[in-house]
Amino acid sequence: MTVDVHQHLWTPALIDALRCRTAPPRLDGWTLHLYGEPAYEVDPGDHDLTGRLALNEGLDLALVSLSSPLGIESLPPEDAWPIIDAYHEDALDLPAPFGAWAATCLVDIDPARLAKALDQGFAGLQLPATAVGTGAGLARVAPLLDVLAERDLPLFVHPGPATEPGGPGWWPAVVPYVQQMHASWHAFSAFGRPRHPGLRVCFALLAGLAPLHSERLINRGGEGRGLVDPDLFLETSSYGPRAIDAIVRELGIDVVVNGSDEPYARAPDPALGDAARHAVAVTNPSRLLNRKESRK
């Protein structure tokens, strides 16, 4: 079962909800306005279902998620839940090979509502890295993570909103997003894992290469190199063979999973041979998602 664990596809209900807003996050036609980022001209073709199905030909599963940098999860409940519900409804109606990560409101922690959503068939829960980058943040969302653990479903950690405006257009993706992923990787290792010992977690964009800082971690009194958590996964979006090779040298191939971040990037080829390609795109995602590996 060839899997891409990280895609975004804005469905009609989500687009309509964003266009109804008068404050960020909002869409003005196809111009996206966010706090902390310059206005972004969205290409309508990026979210065309027919076009995406053609791109996904050859995939057995492509998991879409709510775009956490939009900041929808952190809106007041009366604003967040209608958008999240609209996303959920449309995501569940997408045709094969699509599946989806559930989303939730972070201002209104509601484990029962998450449980109901997960039972409809979502692959797991996505949370923004800004929500799990500290011990306090992880304690706050612990009831949600307990729901995942009860169902043996994974958590997907994705960059959240950029908070500092200014800089070139690439700045949010290269600086705050990466910093958020660093914090979430180390925070979960230090605070989340003791509380949730069996939870499988996947970090977007190779956790911003946080695992490569193990030597500095050890020099500063932490534990790191040689201690691999087999249930902490890293997906490959926006990186390439050099970064993937470095992560594999640090953690091994078994925790690396295929992710593209479509429509903003394409899934990279690990360039480590056929066995590694199969591990990243088939075997490892199947273990992350608790699904049987297809033999076709």
PDB file of C-alpha atoms in Angstrom:
ATOM      1  CA  MET A   1       0.000   0.000   0.000  1.00  0.00           C
ATOM      2  CA  THR A   2       1.861   3.061  -1.271  1.00  0.00           C
ATOM      3  CA  VAL A   3       1.072   5.976   1.036  1.00  0.00           C
ATOM      4  CA  ASP A   4       1.530   9.737   1.116  1.00  0.00           C
ATOM      5  CA  VAL A   5       0.776  10.835   4.687  1.00  0.00           C
ATOM      6  CA  HIS A   6       0.812  14.595   4.038  1.00  0.00           C
ATOM      7  CA  GLN A   7      -1.356  16.408   1.499  1.00  0.00           C
ATOM      8  CA  HIS A   8      -3.703  19.386   1.551  1.00  0.00           C
ATOM      9  CA  LEU A   9      -6.811  19.708  -0.587  1.00  0.00           C
ATOM     10  CA  TRP A  10      -9.170  22.596   0.068  1.00  0.00           C
ATOM     11  CA  THR A  11     -12.674  21.310  -0.473  1.00  0.00           C
ATOM     12  CA  PRO A  12     -15.628  23.551  -1.437  1.00  0.00           C
ATOM     13  CA  ALA A  13     -17.011  23.769   2.100  1.00  0.00           C
ATOM     14  CA  LEU A  14     -13.646  24.832   3.527  1.00  0.00           C
ATOM     15  CA  ILE A  15     -13.158  27.425   0.788  1.00  0.00           C
ATOM     16  CA  ASP A  16     -16.634  28.833   1.383  1.00  0.00           C
ATOM     17  CA  ALA A  17     -16.023  29.022   5.134  1.00  0.00           C
ATOM     18  CA  LEU A  18     -12.766  30.931   4.653  1.00  0.00           C
ATOM     19  CA  ARG A  19     -14.416  33.341   2.214  1.00  0.00           C
ATOM     20  CA  CYS A  20     -17.136  34.120   4.741  1.00  0.00           C
ATOM     21  CA  ARG A  21     -14.610  35.393   7.264  1.00  0.00           C
ATOM     22  CA  THR A  22     -13.761  39.079   7.653  1.00  0.00           C
ATOM     23  CA  ALA A  23     -10.545  38.530   9.665  1.00  0.00           C
ATOM     24  CA  PRO A  24      -7.593  36.178   9.117  1.00  0.00           C
ATOM     25  CA  PRO A  25      -7.601  33.394   8.291  1.00  0.00           C
ATOM     26  CA  ARG A  26      -9.715  34.384   5.311  1.00  0.00           C
ATOM     27  CA  LEU A  27      -9.905  34.109   1.558  1.00  0.00           C
ATOM     28  CA  ASP A  28     -10.650  37.149  -0.584  1.00  0.00           C
ATOM     29  CA  GLY A  29     -11.392  35.467  -3.884  1.00  0.00           C
ATOM     30  CA  TRP A  30      -8.232  33.366  -4.111  1.00  0.00           C
ATOM     31  CA  THR A  31      -6.035  35.669  -2.015  1.00  0.00           C
ATOM     32  CA  LEU A  32      -5.253  34.122   1.378  1.00  0.00           C
ATOM     33  CA  HIS A  33      -4.752  36.437   4.345  1.00  0.00           C
ATOM     34  CA  LEU A  34      -3.070  35.102   7.493  1.00  0.00           C
ATOM     35  CA  TYR A  35      -1.556  36.678  10.579  1.00  0.00           C
ATOM     36  CA  GLY A  36       2.236  36.571  10.382  1.00  0.00           C
ATOM     37  CA  GLU A  37       2.500  35.863   6.641  1.00  0.00           C
ATOM     38  CA  PRO A  38       2.269  37.984   3.489  1.00  0.00           C
ATOM     39  CA  ALA A  39      -0.878  37.724   1.387  1.00  0.00           C
ATOM     40  CA  TYR A  40      -0.674  34.582  -0.733  1.00  0.00           C
ATOM     41  CA  GLU A  41      -2.240  34.097  -4.152  1.00  0.00           C
ATOM     42  CA  VAL A  42      -3.694  30.599  -4.158  1.00  0.00           C
ATOM     43  CA  ASP A  43      -3.710  28.743  -7.460  1.00  0.00           C
ATOM     44  CA  PRO A  44      -7.241  27.318  -7.858  1.00  0.00           C
ATOM     45  CA  GLY A  45      -5.754  24.403  -9.765  1.00  0.00           C
ATOM     46  CA  ASP A  46      -3.851  23.354  -6.662  1.00  0.00           C
ATOM     47  CA  HIS A  47      -7.140  22.362  -5.053  1.00  0.00           C
ATOM     48  CA  ASP A  48      -8.871  20.872  -8.079  1.00  0.00           C
ATOM     49  CA  LEU A  49     -10.012  17.351  -7.253  1.00  0.00           C
ATOM     50  CA  THR A  50      -9.682  15.993 -10.789  1.00  0.00           C
ATOM     51  CA  GLY A  51      -6.145  17.276 -11.118  1.00  0.00           C
ATOM     52  CA  ARG A  52      -5.125  15.899  -7.741  1.00  0.00           C
ATOM     53  CA  LEU A  53      -6.548  12.485  -8.553  1.00  0.00           C
ATOM     54  CA  ALA A  54      -4.317  12.422 -11.616  1.00  0.00           C
ATOM     55  CA  LEU A  55      -1.282  13.359  -9.508  1.00  0.00           C
ATOM     56  CA  ASN A  56      -2.169  10.658  -6.995  1.00  0.00           C
ATOM     57  CA  GLU A  57      -2.380   7.922  -9.576  1.00  0.00           C
ATOM     58  CA  GLY A  58      -0.270   5.082  -8.264  1.00  0.00           C
ATOM     59  CA  LEU A  59      -0.954   5.876  -4.609  1.00  0.00           C
ATOM     60  CA  ASP A  60      -3.067   3.528  -2.528  1.00  0.00           C
ATOM     61  CA  LEU A  61      -3.655   6.175   0.139  1.00  0.00           C
ATOM     62  CA  ALA A  62      -3.182   9.947   0.256  1.00  0.00           C
ATOM     63  CA  LEU A  63      -3.946  11.557   3.609  1.00  0.00           C
ATOM     64  CA  VAL A  64      -5.193  15.139   3.519  1.00  0.00           C
ATOM     65  CA  SER A  65      -5.295  17.432   6.518  1.00  0.00           C
ATOM     66  CA  LEU A  66      -6.526  20.828   7.561  1.00  0.00           C
ATOM     67  CA  SER A  67      -3.820  23.400   6.868  1.00  0.00           C
ATOM     68  CA  SER A  68      -2.667  24.159  10.427  1.00  0.00           C
ATOM     69  CA  PRO A  69      -0.738  27.333   9.477  1.00  0.00           C
ATOM     70  CA  LEU A  70      -4.156  28.871   8.801  1.00  0.00           C
ATOM     71  CA  GLY A  71      -4.715  28.924  12.561  1.00  0.00           C
ATOM     72  CA  ILE A  72      -8.255  27.548  12.422  1.00  0.00           C
ATOM     73  CA  GLU A  73      -7.675  25.243  15.401  1.00  0.00           C
ATOM     74  CA  SER A  74      -6.866  28.249  17.619  1.00  0.00           C
ATOM     75  CA  LEU A  75      -9.915  30.321  16.747  1.00  0.00           C
ATOM     76  CA  PRO A  76     -12.693  30.770  19.332  1.00  0.00           C
ATOM     77  CA  PRO A  77     -14.927  27.686  19.393  1.00  0.00           C
ATOM     78  CA  GLU A  78     -17.841  29.447  17.708  1.00  0.00           C
ATOM     79  CA  ASP A  79     -15.531  30.225  14.776  1.00  0.00           C
ATOM     80  CA  ALA A  80     -13.385  27.100  14.744  1.00  0.00           C
ATOM     81  CA  TRP A  81     -15.913  24.292  15.018  1.00  0.00           C
ATOM     82  CA  PRO A  82     -18.064  25.192  11.977  1.00  0.00           C
ATOM     83  CA  ILE A  83     -14.954  25.310   9.780  1.00  0.00           C
ATOM     84  CA  ILE A  84     -13.582  22.069  11.227  1.00  0.00           C
ATOM     85  CA  ASP A  85     -16.945  20.344  10.821  1.00  0.00           C
ATOM     86  CA  ALA A  86     -17.115  21.502   7.196  1.00  0.00           C
ATOM     87  CA  TYR A  87     -13.600  20.185   6.572  1.00  0.00           C
ATOM     88  CA  HIS A  88     -14.455  16.854   8.217  1.00  0.00           C
ATOM     89  CA  GLU A  89     -17.637  16.373   6.197  1.00  0.00           C
ATOM     90  CA  ASP A  90     -15.998  17.077   2.852  1.00  0.00           C
ATOM     91  CA  ALA A  91     -12.829  15.116   3.685  1.00  0.00           C
ATOM     92  CA  LEU A  92     -14.799  11.983   4.477  1.00  0.00           C
ATOM     93  CA  ASP A  93     -16.601  12.278   1.130  1.00  0.00           C
ATOM     94  CA  LEU A  94     -13.397  12.400  -0.927  1.00  0.00           C
ATOM     95  CA  PRO A  95     -12.952   9.442  -3.300  1.00  0.00           C
ATOM     96  CA  ALA A  96     -10.177   6.870  -3.145  1.00  0.00           C
ATOM     97  CA  PRO A  97      -7.244   7.039  -2.696  1.00  0.00           C
ATOM     98  CA  PHE A  98      -7.931   9.842  -0.224  1.00  0.00           C
ATOM     99  CA  GLY A  99      -8.096   9.482   3.511  1.00  0.00           C
ATOM    100  CA  ALA A 100      -7.839  12.253   6.079  1.00  0.00           C
ATOM    101  CA  TRP A 101      -6.482  13.375   9.418  1.00  0.00           C
ATOM    102  CA  ALA A 102      -9.032  14.728  11.869  1.00  0.00           C
ATOM    103  CA  ALA A 103      -8.755  18.258  13.250  1.00  0.00           C
ATOM    104  CA  THR A 104      -9.907  19.802  16.520  1.00  0.00           C
ATOM    105  CA  CYS A 105     -10.425  23.109  18.286  1.00  0.00           C
ATOM    106  CA  LEU A 106      -7.645  23.891  20.751  1.00  0.00           C
ATOM    107  CA  VAL A 107      -9.608  26.501  22.670  1.00  0.00           C
ATOM    108  CA  ASP A 108     -12.328  23.966  23.428  1.00  0.00           C
ATOM    109  CA  ILE A 109     -10.634  20.648  24.252  1.00  0.00           C
ATOM    110  CA  ASP A 110     -13.352  18.060  23.590  1.00  0.00           C
ATOM    111  CA  PRO A 111     -12.228  14.413  23.738  1.00  0.00           C
ATOM    112  CA  ALA A 112     -15.760  13.108  23.151  1.00  0.00           C
ATOM    113  CA  ARG A 113     -16.099  15.129  19.969  1.00  0.00           C
ATOM    114  CA  LEU A 114     -12.728  13.866  18.761  1.00  0.00           C
ATOM    115  CA  ALA A 115     -13.715  10.269  19.525  1.00  0.00           C
ATOM    116  CA  LYS A 116     -16.877  10.658  17.463  1.00  0.00           C
ATOM    117  CA  ALA A 117     -14.906  12.078  14.540  1.00  0.00           C
ATOM    118  CA  LEU A 118     -12.269   9.348  14.674  1.00  0.00           C
ATOM    119  CA  ASP A 119     -14.946   6.679  14.707  1.00  0.00           C
ATOM    120  CA  GLN A 120     -16.141   7.995  11.344  1.00  0.00           C
ATOM    121  CA  GLY A 121     -12.924   6.760   9.753  1.00  0.00           C
ATOM    122  CA  PHE A 122     -10.169   9.353  10.130  1.00  0.00           C
ATOM    123  CA  ALA A 123      -6.594   8.054  10.135  1.00  0.00           C
ATOM    124  CA  GLY A 124      -5.716   9.896  13.346  1.00  0.00           C
ATOM    125  CA  LEU A 125      -5.475  13.457  14.608  1.00  0.00           C
ATOM    126  CA  GLN A 126      -3.402  16.343  13.317  1.00  0.00           C
ATOM    127  CA  LEU A 127      -2.286  19.008  15.784  1.00  0.00           C
ATOM    128  CA  PRO A 128      -0.227  22.125  15.073  1.00  0.00           C
ATOM    129  CA  ALA A 129       3.307  22.003  16.424  1.00  0.00           C
ATOM    130  CA  THR A 130       2.573  25.202  18.342  1.00  0.00           C
ATOM    131  CA  ALA A 131       0.153  23.206  20.513  1.00  0.00           C
ATOM    132  CA  VAL A 132       2.652  20.504  21.505  1.00  0.00           C
ATOM    133  CA  GLY A 133       5.958  22.390  21.665  1.00  0.00           C
ATOM    134  CA  THR A 134       6.064  22.660  25.465  1.00  0.00           C
ATOM    135  CA  GLY A 135       5.305  20.500  28.453  1.00  0.00           C
ATOM    136  CA  ALA A 136       2.339  22.724  29.296  1.00  0.00           C
ATOM    137  CA  GLY A 137       0.971  22.416  25.783  1.00  0.00           C
ATOM    138  CA  LEU A 138       1.238  18.649  25.848  1.00  0.00           C
ATOM    139  CA  ALA A 139      -0.471  18.502  29.227  1.00  0.00           C
ATOM    140  CA  ARG A 140      -3.336  20.559  27.853  1.00  0.00           C
ATOM    141  CA  VAL A 141      -3.949  18.257  24.863  1.00  0.00           C
ATOM    142  CA  ALA A 142      -3.296  15.056  26.837  1.00  0.00           C
ATOM    143  CA  PRO A 143      -7.018  14.118  26.889  1.00  0.00           C
ATOM    144  CA  LEU A 144      -7.002  14.185  23.083  1.00  0.00           C
ATOM    145  CA  LEU A 145      -3.899  12.023  22.928  1.00  0.00           C
ATOM    146  CA  ASP A 146      -5.553   9.577  25.306  1.00  0.00           C
ATOM    147  CA  VAL A 147      -8.388   9.183  22.786  1.00  0.00           C
ATOM    148  CA  LEU A 148      -5.842   8.331  20.100  1.00  0.00           C
ATOM    149  CA  ALA A 149      -4.110   5.821  22.362  1.00  0.00           C
ATOM    150  CA  GLU A 150      -7.412   4.126  23.179  1.00  0.00           C
ATOM    151  CA  ARG A 151      -8.051   3.614  19.458  1.00  0.00           C
ATOM    152  CA  ASP A 152      -4.434   2.785  18.572  1.00  0.00           C
ATOM    153  CA  LEU A 153      -4.371   5.713  16.123  1.00  0.00           C
ATOM    154  CA  PRO A 154      -1.477   8.117  15.475  1.00  0.00           C
ATOM    155  CA  LEU A 155      -0.882  11.820  15.979  1.00  0.00           C
ATOM    156  CA  PHE A 156       0.383  13.927  13.082  1.00  0.00           C
ATOM    157  CA  VAL A 157       2.298  17.067  14.093  1.00  0.00           C
ATOM    158  CA  HIS A 158       2.242  19.805  11.458  1.00  0.00           C
ATOM    159  CA  PRO A 159       3.614  23.377  11.584  1.00  0.00           C
ATOM    160  CA  GLY A 160       1.178  25.878  13.013  1.00  0.00           C
ATOM    161  CA  PRO A 161       0.740  29.586  12.319  1.00  0.00           C
ATOM    162  CA  ALA A 162       3.752  31.831  11.884  1.00  0.00           C
ATOM    163  CA  THR A 163       3.623  34.545  14.540  1.00  0.00           C
ATOM    164  CA  GLU A 164       6.189  37.101  13.390  1.00  0.00           C
ATOM    165  CA  PRO A 165       5.267  39.072  10.259  1.00  0.00           C
ATOM    166  CA  GLY A 166       7.840  40.382   7.850  1.00  0.00           C
ATOM    167  CA  GLY A 167      10.656  38.939   5.795  1.00  0.00           C
ATOM    168  CA  PRO A 168      10.647  37.353   2.333  1.00  0.00           C
ATOM    169  CA  GLY A 169       7.871  35.034   1.236  1.00  0.00           C
ATOM    170  CA  TRP A 170       9.830  31.892   2.092  1.00  0.00           C
ATOM    171  CA  TRP A 171      10.543  33.015   5.659  1.00  0.00           C
ATOM    172  CA  PRO A 172       7.586  31.367   7.475  1.00  0.00           C
ATOM    173  CA  ALA A 173       8.230  27.957   5.929  1.00  0.00           C
ATOM    174  CA  VAL A 174      11.985  28.010   6.527  1.00  0.00           C
ATOM    175  CA  VAL A 175      12.296  29.699   9.925  1.00  0.00           C
ATOM    176  CA  PRO A 176       9.242  29.569  12.248  1.00  0.00           C
ATOM    177  CA  TYR A 177       7.873  26.312  10.824  1.00  0.00           C
ATOM    178  CA  VAL A 178      11.221  24.589  11.337  1.00  0.00           C
ATOM    179  CA  GLN A 179      11.599  26.056  14.835  1.00  0.00           C
ATOM    180  CA  GLN A 180       8.134  24.803  15.745  1.00  0.00           C
ATOM    181  CA  MET A 181       8.991  21.294  14.581  1.00  0.00           C
ATOM    182  CA  HIS A 182      12.228  21.325  16.596  1.00  0.00           C
ATOM    183  CA  ALA A 183      10.323  22.285  19.724  1.00  0.00           C
ATOM    184  CA  SER A 184       7.566  19.719  19.208  1.00  0.00           C
ATOM    185  CA  TRP A 185      10.054  16.871  18.612  1.00  0.00           C
ATOM    186  CA  HIS A 186      12.034  17.590  21.765  1.00  0.00           C
ATOM    187  CA  ALA A 187       8.956  18.410  23.849  1.00  0.00           C
ATOM    188  CA  PHE A 188       7.253  15.145  23.012  1.00  0.00           C
ATOM    189  CA  SER A 189      10.413  13.181  23.758  1.00  0.00           C
ATOM    190  CA  ALA A 190      10.844  14.918  27.118  1.00  0.00           C
ATOM    191  CA  PHE A 191       7.243  15.393  28.281  1.00  0.00           C
ATOM    192  CA  GLY A 192       4.873  13.542  25.982  1.00  0.00           C
ATOM    193  CA  ARG A 193       6.423  10.114  25.813  1.00  0.00           C
ATOM    194  CA  PRO A 194       6.326   9.445  29.593  1.00  0.00           C
ATOM    195  CA  ARG A 195       2.601  10.339  29.593  1.00  0.00           C
ATOM    196  CA  HIS A 196       1.756   8.458  26.376  1.00  0.00           C
ATOM    197  CA  PRO A 197       4.151   5.488  26.182  1.00  0.00           C
ATOM    198  CA  GLY A 198       2.527   3.666  23.273  1.00  0.00           C
ATOM    199  CA  LEU A 199       1.391   6.560  21.102  1.00  0.00           C
ATOM    200  CA  ARG A 200       2.661   6.674  17.532  1.00  0.00           C
ATOM    201  CA  VAL A 201       3.523  10.204  16.402  1.00  0.00           C
ATOM    202  CA  CYS A 202       4.524  11.461  12.961  1.00  0.00           C
ATOM    203  CA  PHE A 203       6.357  14.785  12.631  1.00  0.00           C
ATOM    204  CA  ALA A 204       6.074  16.711   9.391  1.00  0.00           C
ATOM    205  CA  LEU A 205       9.107  17.904   7.407  1.00  0.00           C
ATOM    206  CA  LEU A 206      11.506  15.496   9.129  1.00  0.00           C
ATOM    207  CA  ALA A 207      10.798  17.322  12.421  1.00  0.00           C
ATOM    208  CA  GLY A 208      12.793  20.211  10.961  1.00  0.00           C
ATOM    209  CA  LEU A 209      15.865  17.928  11.204  1.00  0.00           C
ATOM    210  CA  ALA A 210      15.684  18.107  15.006  1.00  0.00           C
ATOM    211  CA  PRO A 211      17.115  14.569  15.442  1.00  0.00           C
ATOM    212  CA  LEU A 212      20.376  15.697  13.843  1.00  0.00           C
ATOM    213  CA  HIS A 213      21.097  17.803  16.925  1.00  0.00           C
ATOM    214  CA  SER A 214      21.650  14.747  19.117  1.00  0.00           C
ATOM    215  CA  GLU A 215      25.362  15.532  19.591  1.00  0.00           C
ATOM    216  CA  ARG A 216      24.551  18.973  20.965  1.00  0.00           C
ATOM    217  CA  LEU A 217      21.766  17.442  23.074  1.00  0.00           C
ATOM    218  CA  ILE A 218      24.212  14.998  24.644  1.00  0.00           C
ATOM    219  CA  ASN A 219      26.792  17.714  25.226  1.00  0.00           C
ATOM    220  CA  ARG A 220      24.158  19.719  27.101  1.00  0.00           C
ATOM    221  CA  GLY A 221      23.182  16.856  29.378  1.00  0.00           C
ATOM    222  CA  GLY A 222      20.405  15.179  27.435  1.00  0.00           C
ATOM    223  CA  GLU A 223      20.008  11.720  26.003  1.00  0.00           C
ATOM    224  CA  GLY A 224      20.056  11.230  22.282  1.00  0.00           C
ATOM    225  CA  ARG A 225      22.257   9.304  19.927  1.00  0.00           C
ATOM    226  CA  GLY A 226      21.674   5.567  19.942  1.00  0.00           C
ATOM    227  CA  LEU A 227      18.252   5.887  21.590  1.00  0.00           C
ATOM    228  CA  VAL A 228      15.703   5.482  18.799  1.00  0.00           C
ATOM    229  CA  ASP A 229      12.008   5.622  19.634  1.00  0.00           C
ATOM    230  CA  PRO A 230      10.430   3.273  17.063  1.00  0.00           C
ATOM    231  CA  ASP A 231       7.046   4.987  17.428  1.00  0.00           C
ATOM    232  CA  LEU A 232       8.268   8.495  16.534  1.00  0.00           C
ATOM    233  CA  PHE A 233       8.072   8.861  12.759  1.00  0.00           C
ATOM    234  CA  LEU A 234       9.300  11.619  10.455  1.00  0.00           C
ATOM    235  CA  GLU A 235       7.776  12.418   7.080  1.00  0.00           C
ATOM    236  CA  THR A 236       9.819  13.715   4.200  1.00  0.00           C
ATOM    237  CA  SER A 237       8.001  16.765   2.805  1.00  0.00           C
ATOM    238  CA  SER A 238      10.064  19.644   1.405  1.00  0.00           C
ATOM    239  CA  TYR A 239      13.363  17.816   1.883  1.00  0.00           C
ATOM    240  CA  GLY A 240      15.422  15.630  -0.416  1.00  0.00           C
ATOM    241  CA  PRO A 241      18.014  12.851  -0.521  1.00  0.00           C
ATOM    242  CA  ARG A 242      20.711  14.637   1.517  1.00  0.00           C
ATOM    243  CA  ALA A 243      18.435  15.394   4.454  1.00  0.00           C
ATOM    244  CA  ILE A 244      16.742  11.996   4.294  1.00  0.00           C
ATOM    245  CA  ASP A 245      20.122  10.251   4.223  1.00  0.00           C
ATOM    246  CA  ALA A 246      21.250  12.218   7.284  1.00  0.00           C
ATOM    247  CA  ILE A 247      18.098  11.281   9.212  1.00  0.00           C
ATOM    248  CA  VAL A 248      18.498   7.629   8.217  1.00  0.00           C
ATOM    249  CA  ARG A 249      22.105   7.672   9.464  1.00  0.00           C
ATOM    250  CA  GLU A 250      20.880   9.057  12.793  1.00  0.00           C
ATOM    251  CA  LEU A 251      17.665   7.081  13.358  1.00  0.00           C
ATOM    252  CA  GLY A 252      17.579   4.306  10.755  1.00  0.00           C
ATOM    253  CA  ILE A 253      15.153   3.851   7.869  1.00  0.00           C
ATOM    254  CA  ASP A 254      12.274   2.363   9.869  1.00  0.00           C
ATOM    255  CA  VAL A 255      10.898   5.681  11.159  1.00  0.00           C
ATOM    256  CA  VAL A 256      10.931   7.630   7.877  1.00  0.00           C
ATOM    257  CA  VAL A 257       7.625   7.891   5.988  1.00  0.00           C
ATOM    258  CA  ASN A 258       6.652   9.318   2.627  1.00  0.00           C
ATOM    259  CA  GLY A 259       5.017  12.758   2.626  1.00  0.00           C
ATOM    260  CA  SER A 260       4.692  15.353  -0.109  1.00  0.00           C
ATOM    261  CA  ASP A 261       2.849  18.417   1.263  1.00  0.00           C
ATOM    262  CA  GLU A 262       0.927  18.570  -2.023  1.00  0.00           C
ATOM    263  CA  PRO A 263       0.193  21.005  -3.598  1.00  0.00           C
ATOM    264  CA  TYR A 264       3.141  22.945  -2.183  1.00  0.00           C
ATOM    265  CA  ALA A 265       5.813  20.315  -2.834  1.00  0.00           C
ATOM    266  CA  ARG A 266       6.280  16.858  -4.315  1.00  0.00           C
ATOM    267  CA  ALA A 267       7.233  13.703  -2.460  1.00  0.00           C
ATOM    268  CA  PRO A 268      11.023  13.290  -2.635  1.00  0.00           C
ATOM    269  CA  ASP A 269      12.811  10.173  -3.766  1.00  0.00           C
ATOM    270  CA  PRO A 270      15.053   9.003  -0.898  1.00  0.00           C
ATOM    271  CA  ALA A 271      17.605   7.899  -3.530  1.00  0.00           C
ATOM    272  CA  LEU A 272      18.704   5.096  -1.227  1.00  0.00           C
ATOM    273  CA  GLY A 273      17.631   2.166  -3.387  1.00  0.00           C
ATOM    274  CA  ASP A 274      14.482   0.150  -3.958  1.00  0.00           C
ATOM    275  CA  ALA A 275      14.371  -1.381  -0.481  1.00  0.00           C
ATOM    276  CA  ALA A 276      14.520   2.034   1.181  1.00  0.00           C
ATOM    277  CA  ARG A 277      11.912   3.409  -1.206  1.00  0.00           C
ATOM    278  CA  HIS A 278       9.555   0.543  -0.298  1.00  0.00           C
ATOM    279  CA  ALA A 279      10.184   1.048   3.406  1.00  0.00           C
ATOM    280  CA  VAL A 280       9.449   4.775   3.263  1.00  0.00           C
ATOM    281  CA  ALA A 281       6.372   4.592   1.023  1.00  0.00           C
ATOM    282  CA  VAL A 282       4.844   1.254   2.043  1.00  0.00           C
ATOM    283  CA  THR A 283       6.152  -0.568   5.114  1.00  0.00           C
ATOM    284  CA  ASN A 284       6.706   2.341   7.494  1.00  0.00           C
ATOM    285  CA  PRO A 285       3.438   4.192   6.758  1.00  0.00           C
ATOM    286  CA  SER A 286       1.555   0.935   7.232  1.00  0.00           C
ATOM    287  CA  ARG A 287       3.061   0.599  10.705  1.00  0.00           C
ATOM    288  CA  LEU A 288       2.412   4.244  11.541  1.00  0.00           C
ATOM    289  CA  LEU A 289      -1.243   3.939  10.543  1.00  0.00           C
ATOM    290  CA  ASN A 290      -1.716   0.456  12.004  1.00  0.00           C
ATOM    291  CA  ARG A 291      -2.674  -1.000   8.635  1.00  0.00           C
ATOM    292  CA  LYS A 292      -1.664  -4.225   7.000  1.00  0.00           C
ATOM    293  CA  GLU A 293       0.894  -3.824   4.243  1.00  0.00           C
ATOM    294  CA  SER A 294      -0.493  -4.582   0.809  1.00  0.00           C
ATOM    295  CA  ARG A 295       1.354  -7.313  -1.110  1.00  0.00           C
ATOM    296  CA  LYS A 296       0.336  -6.135  -4.559  1.00  0.00           C
TER     297      LYS A 296
END
